[in-house]
Short mmCIF file of C-alpha atoms in Angstrom, two decimals:
data_model
loop_
_atom_site.label_atom_id
_atom_site.label_comp_id
_atom_site.label_asym_id
_atom_site.label_seq_id
_atom_site.Cartn_x
_atom_site.Cartn_y
_atom_site.Cartn_z
CA ALA A 98 -1.69 -4.51 -9.33
CA GLN A 99 -2.11 -3.08 -12.35
CA SER A 100 0.58 -1.70 -14.31
CA VAL A 101 0.93 0.25 -17.71
CA ALA A 102 3.68 0.46 -19.90
CA GLN A 103 4.34 2.94 -23.54
CA PRO A 104 7.63 1.71 -24.85
CA GLU A 105 7.97 4.64 -27.22
CA ASP A 106 8.89 7.79 -25.55
CA GLN A 107 8.68 10.07 -28.33
CA VAL A 108 6.62 8.90 -32.20
CA ASN A 109 7.19 10.98 -35.16
CA VAL A 110 5.14 11.69 -37.83
CA ALA A 111 4.49 13.47 -40.70
CA GLU A 112 1.83 15.68 -40.99
CA GLY A 113 -1.43 13.82 -42.77
CA ASN A 114 0.10 10.29 -42.56
CA PRO A 115 -1.53 7.61 -39.98
CA LEU A 116 -0.47 7.60 -36.66
CA THR A 117 -0.06 4.96 -33.41
CA VAL A 118 1.25 5.65 -30.15
CA LYS A 119 1.14 2.46 -28.32
CA CYS A 120 0.24 0.87 -25.03
CA THR A 121 0.40 -2.39 -22.95
CA TYR A 122 -1.13 -3.00 -19.78
CA SER A 123 -1.11 -6.04 -16.80
CA VAL A 124 -3.91 -6.15 -14.29
CA SER A 125 -5.56 -8.64 -12.65
CA GLY A 126 -9.14 -8.05 -13.00
CA ASN A 127 -11.03 -6.98 -16.37
CA PRO A 128 -9.90 -3.68 -17.06
CA TYR A 129 -11.12 0.57 -17.68
CA LEU A 130 -8.86 1.77 -20.02
CA PHE A 131 -7.75 5.07 -20.90
CA TRP A 132 -6.15 7.26 -22.23
CA TYR A 133 -5.44 11.38 -21.79
CA VAL A 134 -3.18 14.27 -23.60
CA GLN A 135 -1.52 17.14 -22.18
CA TYR A 136 -0.31 20.09 -24.07
CA PRO A 137 2.42 22.54 -23.08
CA ASN A 138 1.72 23.54 -19.70
CA ARG A 139 -1.95 22.09 -18.80
CA GLY A 140 -3.53 19.23 -17.17
CA LEU A 141 -4.64 16.15 -18.85
CA GLN A 142 -6.93 16.28 -20.98
CA PHE A 143 -9.43 12.97 -21.33
CA LEU A 144 -9.47 11.62 -25.05
CA LEU A 145 -10.97 7.84 -25.11
CA LYS A 146 -12.28 4.98 -22.88
CA TYR A 147 -13.31 1.76 -23.12
CA ILE A 148 -15.50 0.07 -20.66
CA THR A 149 -17.00 -2.80 -22.73
CA GLY A 150 -18.38 -3.72 -25.62
CA ASP A 151 -17.00 -2.72 -28.86
CA ASN A 152 -12.46 -3.28 -29.32
CA LEU A 153 -12.77 -0.54 -31.25
CA VAL A 154 -13.47 2.86 -29.16
CA LYS A 155 -13.88 6.47 -30.41
CA GLY A 156 -13.03 9.38 -28.57
CA SER A 157 -12.67 13.23 -29.54
CA TYR A 158 -10.22 14.63 -32.18
CA GLY A 159 -10.31 11.77 -34.34
CA PHE A 160 -8.55 9.57 -32.41
CA GLU A 161 -9.45 5.79 -31.87
CA ALA A 162 -7.93 3.12 -29.94
CA GLU A 163 -7.84 -0.86 -29.75
CA PHE A 164 -8.32 -2.60 -27.06
CA ASN A 165 -6.99 -6.39 -27.58
CA LYS A 166 -7.30 -8.61 -24.84
CA SER A 167 -4.79 -11.64 -25.94
CA GLN A 168 -2.13 -8.67 -26.36
CA THR A 169 -3.29 -6.84 -23.99
CA SER A 170 -2.56 -3.69 -25.61
CA PHE A 171 -4.65 -0.33 -26.29
CA HIS A 172 -2.63 0.96 -28.61
CA LEU A 173 -4.01 5.07 -29.41
CA LYS A 174 -4.78 5.87 -33.51
CA LYS A 175 -5.57 8.73 -36.01
CA PRO A 176 -5.84 7.60 -39.77
CA SER A 177 -4.19 11.57 -40.87
CA ALA A 178 -2.33 13.37 -37.80
CA LEU A 179 -1.92 17.19 -37.67
CA VAL A 180 0.31 19.33 -36.32
CA SER A 181 -1.58 20.76 -33.53
CA ASP A 182 -1.65 17.09 -32.07
CA SER A 183 1.42 17.26 -31.30
CA ALA A 184 1.23 16.87 -27.53
CA LEU A 185 2.01 14.36 -24.64
CA TYR A 186 0.28 11.61 -24.23
CA PHE A 187 -0.93 8.68 -21.80
CA CYS A 188 -2.41 5.26 -21.43
CA ALA A 189 -3.88 4.88 -17.92
CA VAL A 190 -5.46 1.82 -16.28
CA ARG A 191 -7.52 1.08 -13.46
CA ASP A 192 -8.94 -2.26 -12.58
CA ARG A 193 -12.56 -2.26 -12.30
CA GLY A 194 -12.76 -2.95 -8.62
CA TYR A 195 -10.86 -0.33 -7.87
CA GLN A 196 -10.45 3.82 -8.21
CA LYS A 197 -7.53 3.72 -8.75
CA VAL A 198 -5.51 4.68 -11.54
CA THR A 199 -2.17 3.43 -13.11
CA PHE A 200 -0.46 5.92 -15.83
CA GLY A 201 1.91 5.38 -18.11
CA THR A 202 5.09 7.75 -18.33
CA GLY A 203 4.13 9.05 -21.23
CA THR A 204 4.90 9.41 -25.16
CA LYS A 205 5.91 13.08 -26.59
CA LEU A 206 4.11 12.66 -30.01
CA GLN A 207 5.55 14.99 -32.45
CA VAL A 208 4.44 16.06 -35.95
CA ILE A 209 5.90 17.59 -38.37
CA PRO A 210 4.21 19.64 -41.32
CA ASP B 46 -19.54 23.68 -15.33
CA ALA B 47 -16.26 25.65 -15.06
CA GLY B 48 -14.23 22.18 -14.51
CA VAL B 49 -11.40 21.43 -12.15
CA ILE B 50 -10.43 24.72 -10.12
CA GLN B 51 -6.80 24.78 -8.64
CA SER B 52 -5.00 27.53 -7.22
CA PRO B 53 -2.48 29.70 -7.74
CA ARG B 54 -1.73 28.32 -10.46
CA HIS B 55 1.55 29.49 -9.99
CA GLU B 56 3.83 29.23 -6.54
CA VAL B 57 7.63 29.88 -6.14
CA THR B 58 9.01 29.92 -1.88
CA GLU B 59 11.85 29.91 -0.20
CA MET B 60 12.59 26.06 1.26
CA GLY B 61 11.57 25.61 4.58
CA GLN B 62 8.14 27.87 3.97
CA GLU B 63 4.65 26.19 4.61
CA VAL B 64 2.63 26.01 1.07
CA THR B 65 -0.77 25.58 0.67
CA LEU B 66 -2.57 24.02 -2.74
CA ARG B 67 -5.83 24.35 -3.17
CA CYS B 68 -8.93 22.64 -5.31
CA LYS B 69 -12.44 22.58 -5.93
CA PRO B 70 -13.26 19.72 -7.95
CA ILE B 71 -16.11 19.27 -10.64
CA SER B 72 -20.27 19.83 -8.72
CA GLY B 73 -21.56 16.26 -7.87
CA HIS B 74 -18.05 14.37 -8.09
CA ASP B 75 -17.12 12.01 -5.68
CA TYR B 76 -13.86 11.17 -5.62
CA LEU B 77 -10.48 14.11 -6.01
CA PHE B 78 -6.77 12.48 -6.77
CA TRP B 79 -4.03 14.88 -5.95
CA TYR B 80 -0.92 14.23 -8.13
CA ARG B 81 1.94 15.28 -9.02
CA GLN B 82 4.15 15.09 -11.87
CA THR B 83 8.14 16.01 -12.31
CA MET B 84 10.61 15.00 -15.09
CA MET B 85 11.68 12.42 -13.75
CA ARG B 86 9.05 10.26 -12.08
CA GLY B 87 6.50 11.27 -13.95
CA LEU B 88 3.02 11.32 -12.93
CA GLU B 89 2.44 10.17 -9.36
CA LEU B 90 -0.88 9.86 -7.20
CA LEU B 91 -0.14 11.29 -3.97
CA ILE B 92 -3.64 10.79 -2.25
CA TYR B 93 -7.63 10.30 -3.11
CA PHE B 94 -10.68 11.18 -1.16
CA ASN B 95 -14.24 9.50 -1.41
CA ASN B 96 -16.85 11.13 0.08
CA ASN B 97 -14.63 13.80 1.56
CA VAL B 98 -13.03 10.70 3.15
CA PRO B 99 -8.73 9.90 2.39
CA ILE B 100 -9.32 6.33 0.96
CA ASP B 101 -5.36 5.94 -0.05
CA ASP B 102 -2.96 7.77 0.65
CA SER B 103 0.02 5.55 0.36
CA GLY B 104 1.57 7.82 -2.13
CA MET B 105 2.81 10.82 -0.07
CA PRO B 106 5.96 11.33 0.17
CA GLU B 107 6.45 11.75 3.70
CA ASP B 108 4.70 13.71 7.07
CA ARG B 109 5.30 17.09 5.28
CA PHE B 110 2.77 16.56 3.08
CA SER B 111 -0.48 16.70 4.09
CA ALA B 112 -4.38 16.46 2.62
CA LYS B 113 -7.41 17.26 3.49
CA MET B 114 -10.70 17.15 1.69
CA PRO B 115 -13.46 19.32 4.23
CA ASN B 116 -16.15 20.11 2.30
CA ALA B 117 -17.23 18.15 -0.93
CA SER B 118 -16.14 21.01 -3.34
CA PHE B 119 -12.93 21.71 -1.55
CA SER B 120 -9.58 19.59 -0.66
CA THR B 121 -5.75 21.81 0.49
CA LEU B 122 -2.67 19.90 0.12
CA LYS B 123 -0.39 21.18 2.66
CA ILE B 124 3.16 20.86 2.17
CA GLN B 125 5.18 22.43 5.92
CA PRO B 126 8.51 22.70 6.19
CA SER B 127 9.06 22.48 2.18
CA GLU B 128 11.63 21.49 0.78
CA PRO B 129 13.40 22.04 -3.37
CA ARG B 130 12.83 18.42 -4.35
CA ASP B 131 9.08 19.15 -3.72
CA SER B 132 9.44 21.33 -6.84
CA ALA B 133 6.90 19.94 -8.81
CA VAL B 134 3.48 20.12 -11.10
CA TYR B 135 0.55 19.62 -8.86
CA PHE B 136 -2.83 18.20 -10.30
CA CYS B 137 -6.14 18.16 -8.52
CA ALA B 138 -8.52 16.17 -10.61
CA SER B 139 -12.47 14.53 -10.19
CA SER B 140 -14.33 11.63 -11.00
CA SER B 141 -18.01 10.33 -9.71
CA HIS B 142 -19.23 6.70 -9.97
CA PRO B 143 -19.32 4.28 -12.83
CA GLY B 144 -22.76 4.30 -11.72
CA GLN B 145 -23.35 7.89 -12.45
CA GLY B 146 -21.80 7.10 -15.86
CA VAL B 147 -18.52 8.26 -15.28
CA TYR B 148 -15.58 6.41 -14.99
CA GLU B 149 -12.34 8.63 -16.06
CA GLN B 150 -11.26 11.55 -14.22
CA TYR B 151 -10.90 15.09 -15.14
CA PHE B 152 -8.01 17.49 -14.07
CA GLY B 153 -7.15 20.20 -13.22
CA PRO B 154 -4.73 22.76 -14.66
CA GLY B 155 -2.39 22.18 -12.25
CA THR B 156 -0.48 24.02 -9.96
CA ARG B 157 3.20 24.77 -10.76
CA LEU B 158 5.96 24.95 -7.18
CA THR B 159 9.10 26.30 -7.70
CA VAL B 160 10.94 25.71 -4.22
CA THR B 161 14.50 27.81 -3.51
#
């Protein structure tokens, strides 16, 4: 079985400050990990993924995420938040042996001008 | 590529009516997924196909729901009869095999279904 936890329903951050959106996961094997963003009335949009290799992965719009195997975490980060980053963010996990992806419950990011 | 295409974007129907949602995946993708998103339950996987064959339909809520994929470029999700609790946003997503370097799913814009 695989699962994802996003412990924060909402994260508020001031524009220009660094942001972190937390995610922890559980899989029986080695994971593929993903972050998606959803803007209002839109579909989910892929941001970045961890497949293998370097634990720090970089994605679209200046976002990055760090894979931590010992803590089973994959937190999303950005050095300087923009108001336009305000959206709903989903973490997702997939066991390498399967195609089925499990999504977290989502974290609403609010960037305050 | 135009991305994943879904139609209609909005559907309002009365309880008891049949509803058909449509999806065209990205060309060359051999996996297709149907999801439902609600405030209460979040994002739920309903069913997914590989090479037009249903692989896992364990998320389909009940027999009123059915999905087909008659060819590689088209899939439908049908609800018959519809009920108010089916009101949600339904997403279609497609993906390919890691051997082709694609690990992530690409989502369509969704169909917002309202059953009155």
